[in-house]
Amino acid sequence: MKDAITNMNFDDNDKHREWRYKNSYSPIGLINCYLDGIFDKRATQELGRWKSSEEMSIDDKKIKEANENCISTYLYKSSQMINLSLKKGSEEYAEICKMCIHMFTSQEECLNNSVNIVWNGAVIMTPVLYMKYDSRDLKKNEGMIINYPVTYIFSKLLTNLIVLILHNKYDITYISNTLQNLFIHELSNNLSNLSKGHGLFDEQMSLYTDSLNNIFDQIPNNNKTINVLDHFTYFEAYLDRAQMINTKLLFLSKHQYWTQKRRATRRKSLLSVFYKLNSYKSMDDHIKDIYNFVYTNYATIEGLKSIYNDEKKILYTKEEEDFRLYYVRNAPLIKNHCSLYIVTAISWFLNQVNINMYDNNKDVLTIFRDKFSSENINKIIKSIYIYKDFYEKTVINVCLQAVEDVIKIVDSTMLSHANKEVKLLKNNLTFSNLIRSMELILLQSKINSISKEEDQPNDDDHDMAISYELKSNENLICLMKQLSKEMEFYASSLKSDYFKKPIKENYNNFKTNVPYISHEAELYFCTLPGRYFVNRIFSTDILHLINMQFQ
């Protein structure tokens, strides 16, 4: 069978030793499945109780039953393998393949794609369960793995903080292309959102549009004649030129506006004043639209500059020690990484809850508190680092705090949902419903905050604490929306079988175009740089974990 994809273990004897991260392909080591339900005690093999109860066709019912049997067999047989011999374990493995055969093109495909999991010194091998892409290319055997342990996803993402690999040529090309596409998309989108027809300002807008299109046309032309690194450095020039034509539009439209205003005051004829009254009112509306457009562009360009400068800092950090110190000096960067990692793990957890990978006899809040306990999170994070250097302790402390802050907010929201304090469209708790609950709670908190300000004397310290808490919650909501949007787009491309329904329902394509300016650090994930950050981590790290090409 295929070499191990993931290996997990935590030896009780290691409790009093120094925590150390071990290579994920090592036959021994890594960490226990703290966040998962695969080894939870089950008295008997239980069939899943799917959350959906709507009318289904006969074919859909058959697929539903096949998937229920597949998951329940996978959980039961996997837990049985712990105490079995290699031969008996192979028989259990084959039984899983038999019950999950509808997910594979052949028995051999099931046997050749496996996950190795180590539990308290015992190594077991289970099949990789996955949903295939809906592709016209029948030879393209690719899809999303649905049974990767939550612990594995979280721990693998965390290791990105200590890999510390400098950008290579591929990274620079990816960053350059992404920034260029983002530059064109965002400014084009701002332009398309501007109302058509600008009256007296048509000439100024036409001049701006032509200048912007000239910049867009130069980008692919320059890419053909300069090397990859220059693509990156040229980007700053594109930003400067966009800023220049934006400022020019502001100046010309302002000049045109006041010129027309002065002409209006010189008119003596009452008839002329009435005749021009409507056109001047339209002029006021047009100048407002143009000013909003200009300042939206300023915010967009500032956001792109912030992204560019962050990437440049890493790109030009040549020495590894300098790179490590860069992490120490940038605690917000560690916080942003770890916040995204734990949110990804929580979304994956809810994915597996809704396909019955956890104990059906427990409610989601109970399972969440059991799995995402402070003790478990500490063990996972600290297992990835070696306590030797100051910078590593700094990374751990900042990361732990960021993760625990997210878990605290999510726990509170789940509690409100369990107590029916938040009314949702559906009863089952999905990642998208969790986000909607958080939005409703945030809105209510803002209303309560305003009411308290009106009823009570000013308390600056108390008001600042409330403001910080509300912003933290809003920032987390923006992060979760960005991830949900990425995952929903990815899940939409999977083949339409019963697993797709609960997985796709877990995510939603939320609107994320919130006009926050780039330097609002407390609302980082509500800004353009925050959106770019999530997209990049999803494309380079998260997607790499959950997507796989099969033999």
XYZ file of C-alpha atoms in Angstrom:
551
model
C 0.000 0.000 0.000
C 0.912 3.624 -0.384
C 3.305 5.184 2.108
C 1.780 6.938 5.059
C -0.007 10.168 4.357
C -0.385 11.097 7.982
C 0.980 9.584 11.177
C -0.261 10.571 14.591
C 0.766 9.500 18.035
C 1.189 10.752 21.558
C 3.029 8.563 24.022
C 1.991 8.946 27.671
C 5.674 8.734 28.625
C 6.270 11.999 26.749
C 4.110 13.992 29.154
C 7.070 14.879 31.327
C 9.527 15.353 28.486
C 10.254 18.251 26.260
C 7.586 18.552 23.575
C 8.960 18.050 20.088
C 7.433 18.166 16.643
C 8.155 15.091 14.530
C 8.070 14.794 10.781
C 4.556 13.954 9.583
C 5.871 11.071 7.470
C 7.691 9.402 10.359
C 6.345 5.912 11.229
C 6.463 6.878 14.886
C 5.381 10.074 16.497
C 3.410 13.201 15.922
C 0.328 13.664 18.002
C -2.814 12.064 19.275
C -6.106 12.722 17.481
C -7.182 15.099 20.236
C -9.755 16.949 18.135
C -11.301 13.900 16.470
C -14.009 11.350 17.188
C -12.617 8.335 15.359
C -11.417 6.629 18.556
C -14.262 7.732 20.838
C -15.794 4.765 22.626
C -18.874 3.372 20.913
C -20.800 0.447 22.365
C -21.880 -0.877 18.978
C -21.562 0.004 15.351
C -24.045 2.848 15.079
C -25.683 3.981 11.888
C -25.554 7.681 11.182
C -28.529 9.940 11.732
C -28.311 12.421 8.925
C -29.668 15.871 9.523
C -31.661 16.087 6.305
C -35.269 14.862 6.229
C -36.654 16.302 3.009
C -38.223 14.259 0.247
C -35.629 12.384 -1.798
C -35.701 10.342 -4.945
C -35.087 6.597 -4.818
C -31.557 7.083 -6.204
C -30.775 9.776 -3.617
C -32.013 7.520 -0.832
C -29.720 4.745 -2.040
C -26.724 7.103 -2.092
C -27.676 8.391 1.358
C -27.868 4.875 2.774
C -24.566 3.896 1.134
C -22.807 6.924 2.613
C -24.258 6.319 6.075
C -23.062 2.711 6.010
C -19.653 3.794 4.701
C -19.034 6.306 7.509
C -20.344 4.090 10.303
C -18.257 1.155 9.033
C -15.183 3.377 8.720
C -15.492 4.568 12.334
C -16.275 1.164 13.789
C -13.656 -0.832 11.884
C -10.942 1.798 12.398
C -11.397 1.739 16.163
C -11.407 -2.080 16.080
C -8.047 -2.169 14.274
C -6.197 -0.820 17.319
C -6.145 -4.197 19.072
C -5.951 -6.459 16.022
C -3.089 -8.246 14.306
C -1.835 -7.039 10.935
C -3.779 -9.784 9.146
C -6.999 -9.038 10.999
C -6.442 -5.325 10.475
C -6.150 -5.910 6.739
C -9.492 -7.703 6.807
C -11.098 -4.738 8.568
C -9.520 -2.406 6.011
C -10.995 -4.507 3.204
C -14.402 -4.348 4.891
C -14.251 -0.548 4.853
C -13.394 -0.659 1.145
C -16.354 -2.952 0.564
C -18.815 -0.626 2.313
C -17.329 2.496 0.706
C -16.760 1.062 -2.772
C -19.180 3.584 -4.343
C -16.580 6.283 -3.607
C -13.881 4.555 -5.657
C -13.470 3.486 -9.266
C -12.162 0.095 -8.134
C -11.135 -1.973 -5.109
C -7.489 -1.326 -6.008
C -7.990 2.421 -5.769
C -9.265 2.004 -2.220
C -6.321 -0.236 -1.298
C -3.700 2.044 -2.861
C -4.726 5.262 -1.099
C -4.518 5.115 2.650
C -3.994 7.101 5.826
C -1.727 5.772 8.576
C -2.786 6.781 12.080
C -0.756 5.934 15.177
C -2.672 5.674 18.440
C -0.805 5.033 21.701
C 1.909 3.138 19.885
C -0.427 1.140 17.627
C -0.295 1.870 13.889
C -3.479 1.455 11.899
C -4.111 2.001 8.220
C -7.443 3.281 6.925
C -8.634 4.118 3.407
C -8.729 7.699 2.196
C -12.383 8.646 1.695
C -12.852 11.416 -0.792
C -15.263 13.209 -3.112
C -14.128 13.532 -6.696
C -14.123 16.640 -8.849
C -16.932 16.994 -11.345
C -14.529 16.913 -14.288
C -15.065 16.039 -17.942
C -11.583 14.575 -17.957
C -12.235 10.980 -16.888
C -8.505 10.398 -16.373
C -8.314 13.189 -13.808
C -8.697 11.336 -10.513
C -8.703 14.187 -8.038
C -10.880 15.219 -5.130
C -11.353 16.406 -1.551
C -10.415 14.077 1.306
C -13.268 14.042 3.815
C -11.793 11.793 6.513
C -8.544 13.605 7.245
C -8.510 14.046 11.035
C -9.183 17.563 12.313
C -6.032 17.283 14.435
C -3.979 16.549 11.337
C -5.351 19.580 9.472
C -4.695 21.894 12.419
C -1.213 20.577 13.250
C -0.036 20.577 9.623
C -1.117 24.198 9.220
C 0.649 25.162 12.451
C 3.956 23.784 11.185
C 3.983 26.515 8.527
C 5.081 28.944 11.234
C 8.367 27.123 11.799
C 9.232 25.867 8.339
C 10.682 29.322 7.606
C 11.406 28.680 3.943
C 12.268 31.809 1.987
C 10.363 32.643 -1.162
C 11.539 30.749 -4.218
C 10.942 31.527 -7.880
C 7.530 29.848 -7.817
C 6.433 31.901 -4.789
C 7.523 35.149 -6.423
C 5.654 34.269 -9.621
C 2.541 33.365 -7.637
C 2.675 36.567 -5.578
C 3.330 38.712 -8.633
C 0.479 37.196 -10.649
C -1.902 37.345 -7.702
C -1.143 40.993 -6.971
C -1.474 41.975 -10.624
C -4.804 40.177 -10.961
C -6.025 41.673 -7.696
C -4.966 45.157 -8.855
C -6.907 44.826 -12.129
C -9.923 43.158 -10.522
C -10.354 45.622 -7.652
C -9.955 48.827 -9.687
C -12.131 47.450 -12.507
C -14.755 46.463 -9.962
C -14.716 49.958 -8.438
C -15.204 51.429 -11.912
C -18.079 49.089 -12.793
C -19.841 49.968 -9.519
C -19.838 53.650 -10.489
C -23.127 54.745 -12.057
C -23.137 55.278 -15.821
C -23.287 58.808 -17.217
C -21.590 61.634 -15.339
C -23.047 64.708 -17.015
C -20.591 67.593 -16.947
C -17.843 65.219 -15.745
C -17.967 62.763 -18.660
C -14.747 64.129 -20.138
C -12.831 63.740 -16.866
C -14.115 60.199 -16.346
C -13.283 59.245 -19.935
C -9.726 60.514 -19.452
C -9.400 58.505 -16.219
C -10.769 55.320 -17.823
C -8.371 55.577 -20.778
C -5.410 56.102 -18.438
C -6.413 53.151 -16.256
C -6.813 50.870 -19.274
C -3.347 51.929 -20.475
C -1.907 50.718 -17.161
C -3.809 47.441 -17.462
C -2.529 46.951 -21.032
C 1.091 47.551 -19.990
C 1.074 44.806 -17.346
C 0.994 41.765 -19.704
C 3.319 43.540 -22.159
C 5.907 44.184 -19.433
C 5.577 40.612 -18.157
C 6.782 39.321 -21.533
C 9.970 41.396 -21.560
C 11.178 41.457 -17.931
C 12.209 38.705 -15.509
C 10.055 37.354 -12.699
C 11.604 39.409 -9.913
C 11.077 42.596 -11.933
C 7.388 41.712 -12.269
C 7.236 42.102 -8.507
C 9.197 45.365 -8.327
C 7.271 46.889 -11.246
C 4.069 46.415 -9.278
C 4.902 49.372 -7.053
C 5.114 51.559 -10.163
C 1.642 50.414 -11.239
C 0.305 51.422 -7.838
C 1.973 54.843 -8.059
C 0.529 55.467 -11.515
C -2.942 54.418 -10.381
C -2.621 56.778 -7.439
C -1.537 59.571 -9.779
C -4.479 59.256 -12.194
C -6.810 58.955 -9.213
C -5.490 62.244 -7.810
C -5.737 63.827 -11.258
C -9.401 62.797 -11.532
C -10.050 64.347 -8.135
C -8.357 67.612 -9.152
C -10.033 67.904 -12.588
C -13.521 67.040 -11.363
C -13.180 69.465 -8.449
C -12.002 72.212 -10.824
C -14.908 71.506 -13.202
C -17.395 71.572 -10.343
C -16.330 74.942 -8.946
C -16.049 76.454 -12.411
C -19.671 75.563 -13.112
C -20.732 76.814 -9.679
C -19.120 80.199 -10.302
C -20.824 80.469 -13.677
C -24.174 79.778 -12.047
C -23.800 82.678 -9.617
C -23.085 85.124 -12.460
C -26.329 84.377 -14.259
C -28.791 87.244 -13.899
C -31.744 85.831 -15.776
C -34.307 84.174 -13.501
C -35.398 81.980 -16.400
C -31.819 80.855 -16.889
C -31.524 79.943 -13.215
C -34.651 77.784 -13.358
C -33.477 76.237 -16.611
C -30.144 75.227 -15.114
C -31.477 74.251 -11.682
C -31.981 70.580 -12.560
C -28.615 70.225 -14.299
C -26.783 71.714 -11.303
C -28.614 69.399 -8.928
C -27.444 66.476 -11.104
C -23.951 67.956 -10.987
C -24.003 67.745 -7.181
C -25.059 64.098 -7.372
C -22.354 63.301 -9.925
C -19.564 64.957 -7.927
C -20.601 62.979 -4.839
C -20.419 59.737 -6.825
C -17.001 60.647 -8.233
C -15.640 61.642 -4.815
C -16.837 58.340 -3.312
C -15.262 56.515 -6.250
C -11.945 58.347 -5.825
C -11.704 57.653 -2.109
C -12.707 54.013 -2.608
C -9.809 53.802 -5.060
C -7.480 55.409 -2.511
C -8.466 52.762 0.067
C -7.985 49.987 -2.518
C -4.544 51.238 -3.537
C -3.484 51.648 0.097
C -4.621 48.083 0.755
C -2.616 46.797 -2.215
C 0.436 48.763 -1.040
C 0.103 47.190 2.392
C 0.026 43.705 0.827
C 2.995 44.538 -1.407
C 5.081 45.892 1.480
C 4.355 42.838 3.644
C 5.418 40.487 0.849
C 8.501 42.595 0.117
C 9.652 42.412 3.745
C 9.682 38.626 3.583
C 11.057 38.458 0.048
C 14.131 40.530 0.865
C 14.878 38.843 4.176
C 17.904 36.810 3.148
C 19.145 35.194 6.351
C 17.141 32.575 8.239
C 17.841 34.159 11.616
C 16.613 37.496 10.311
C 13.505 35.754 9.087
C 12.917 34.267 12.521
C 13.387 37.663 14.116
C 10.892 38.999 11.598
C 8.264 36.760 13.200
C 9.209 38.029 16.666
C 8.820 41.640 15.568
C 5.485 40.873 13.941
C 3.261 39.335 16.599
C 0.120 40.317 14.603
C 1.366 38.104 11.750
C 1.558 35.087 14.078
C -1.867 35.948 15.474
C -3.393 36.163 11.989
C -1.881 32.829 10.947
C -3.029 30.987 14.061
C -6.504 32.551 13.950
C -6.960 31.309 10.391
C -5.596 27.863 11.280
C -7.992 27.307 14.196
C -10.951 28.652 12.196
C -10.072 26.163 9.432
C -9.956 23.354 12.013
C -13.350 24.387 13.427
C -14.901 24.458 9.960
C -13.439 20.998 9.258
C -14.785 19.792 12.613
C -18.308 20.955 11.686
C -17.892 19.292 8.293
C -17.276 15.977 10.000
C -20.001 16.516 12.597
C -22.534 16.895 9.800
C -21.451 13.683 8.065
C -21.623 11.798 11.400
C -17.915 11.354 12.101
C -18.576 12.118 15.794
C -20.750 10.534 18.478
C -24.418 11.047 17.556
C -25.478 10.733 21.191
C -23.769 14.008 22.143
C -24.713 17.533 21.143
C -22.257 19.643 19.145
C -21.431 22.005 22.021
C -20.476 19.110 24.318
C -18.269 17.558 21.636
C -16.689 20.923 20.820
C -15.818 21.649 24.454
C -14.434 18.146 24.902
C -12.252 18.240 21.789
C -11.224 21.903 21.670
C -10.326 22.116 25.348
C -7.476 24.348 26.477
C -5.500 21.241 27.461
C -5.806 19.651 24.012
C -4.931 22.856 22.178
C -1.869 23.358 24.406
C -0.659 19.831 23.706
C -1.023 20.224 19.955
C 0.672 23.620 19.680
C 3.488 22.820 22.090
C 4.175 19.515 20.369
C 5.236 21.433 17.280
C 7.920 23.517 18.955
C 11.149 22.914 20.850
C 11.716 25.147 23.866
C 15.205 26.446 23.162
C 15.107 29.909 21.688
C 13.228 32.988 22.775
C 11.571 33.490 19.402
C 9.905 30.094 19.617
C 8.445 30.857 23.041
C 7.114 34.107 21.625
C 5.483 32.278 18.742
C 3.861 29.784 21.115
C 2.511 32.415 23.506
C 1.041 34.616 20.776
C -0.361 31.638 18.884
C -1.947 30.073 21.953
C -3.634 33.333 22.908
C -4.986 33.863 19.393
C -6.366 30.316 19.210
C -7.963 30.486 22.655
C -9.587 33.843 21.828
C -11.236 32.325 18.752
C -12.391 29.222 20.643
C -13.888 31.383 23.394
C -16.023 33.372 20.937
C -17.112 30.247 19.045
C -17.975 28.457 22.303
C -20.128 31.388 23.415
C -21.939 31.409 20.068
C -22.571 27.656 20.176
C -23.970 28.053 23.687
C -26.377 30.748 22.470
C -27.420 28.458 19.634
C -27.937 25.521 22.006
C -30.065 27.694 24.317
C -32.183 28.851 21.354
C -31.099 32.451 21.979
C -30.322 32.790 18.279
C -33.020 31.782 15.830
C -31.598 30.253 12.666
C -33.202 29.070 9.460
C -32.052 25.513 10.166
C -31.512 23.574 13.366
C -28.242 21.847 12.519
C -25.129 23.836 13.342
C -23.079 24.415 10.211
C -20.099 26.706 9.776
C -22.237 29.165 7.803
C -24.980 29.105 10.462
C -22.328 29.703 13.098
C -21.267 32.849 11.223
C -24.867 34.068 10.941
C -25.347 33.496 14.673
C -22.219 35.505 15.437
C -23.481 38.350 13.240
C -26.813 38.475 15.074
C -25.100 38.408 18.464
C -22.691 41.158 17.365
C -25.590 43.317 16.169
C -27.411 42.847 19.468
C -24.211 43.667 21.386
C -23.791 46.900 19.428
C -27.390 47.890 20.162
C -26.907 47.121 23.862
C -23.665 49.106 23.881
C -25.398 52.155 22.418
C -28.230 51.858 24.955
C -25.762 51.713 27.866
C -23.931 54.790 26.572
C -27.212 56.707 26.638
C -28.287 55.472 30.092
C -24.989 55.638 31.996
C -22.286 58.293 32.556
C -19.196 58.015 30.380
C -16.643 55.443 31.500
C -13.795 55.649 28.987
C -12.011 52.483 30.142
C -15.224 50.456 30.051
C -16.183 51.860 26.651
C -12.744 51.021 25.235
C -12.994 47.449 26.533
C -16.417 47.001 24.910
C -15.184 48.542 21.659
C -12.181 46.187 21.566
C -14.368 43.144 22.236
C -16.855 44.111 19.514
C -14.059 44.700 17.014
C -12.476 41.336 17.870
C -15.785 39.607 17.194
C -16.319 41.530 13.963
C -12.792 40.739 12.804
C -13.373 37.030 13.464
C -16.659 37.126 11.531
C -14.845 38.650 8.548
C -12.178 35.927 8.742
C -14.785 33.174 8.876
C -16.690 34.678 5.947
C -13.534 34.824 3.834
C -12.728 31.168 4.564
C -16.343 30.119 4.000
C -16.313 31.836 0.621
C -13.133 30.018 -0.424
C -14.398 26.627 0.772
C -17.830 27.072 -0.825
C -16.272 27.794 -4.199
C -14.075 24.703 -3.867
C -16.901 22.413 -2.670
C -19.130 23.555 -5.541
C -16.800 21.868 -8.026
C -17.214 18.433 -6.424
C -19.433 15.727 -7.883
C -23.031 15.803 -6.772
C -23.420 12.900 -4.376
C -24.928 12.884 -0.910
C -21.717 13.888 0.832
C -21.671 17.091 -1.206
C -24.936 18.338 0.307
C -23.881 18.536 3.994
C -20.389 19.729 3.053
C -21.654 22.458 0.728
C -24.284 23.499 3.283
C -21.480 23.940 5.792
C -20.212 26.904 3.779
C -21.712 29.935 2.091
C -20.503 32.460 -0.465
C -20.800 35.456 1.856
C -20.412 38.971 0.504
C -17.114 40.256 1.862
C -16.669 43.639 0.170
C -16.530 45.701 3.350
C -15.017 49.198 2.882
C -12.572 49.185 5.786
C -9.237 50.922 5.298
C -6.068 48.876 5.337
C -4.461 50.244 8.520
C -7.349 49.177 10.799
C -5.338 46.435 12.502
C -8.171 45.420 14.835
C -10.344 44.707 11.782
C -7.592 43.242 9.628
C -9.696 40.449 8.121
C -12.329 43.005 7.069
C -9.793 44.767 4.827
C -8.385 44.010 1.390
C -5.035 42.825 2.871
C -6.965 40.470 5.166
C -8.938 39.063 2.244
C -5.707 38.544 0.301
C -4.109 36.828 3.314
C -6.944 34.286 3.614
C -6.980 33.640 -0.131
C -3.235 33.071 -0.217
C -3.132 30.721 2.788
C -6.113 28.815 1.408
C -4.545 28.452 -2.047
C -1.036 27.526 -0.906
C -1.608 25.637 2.367
C -5.209 24.607 3.083
C -6.109 23.429 -0.408
C -2.825 21.524 -0.554
C -3.936 19.535 2.509
C -7.526 18.652 1.658
C -7.120 18.155 -2.101
C -5.366 15.091 -3.491
C -4.643 13.297 -6.742
C -5.209 9.567 -6.437
C -3.598 6.551 -8.031
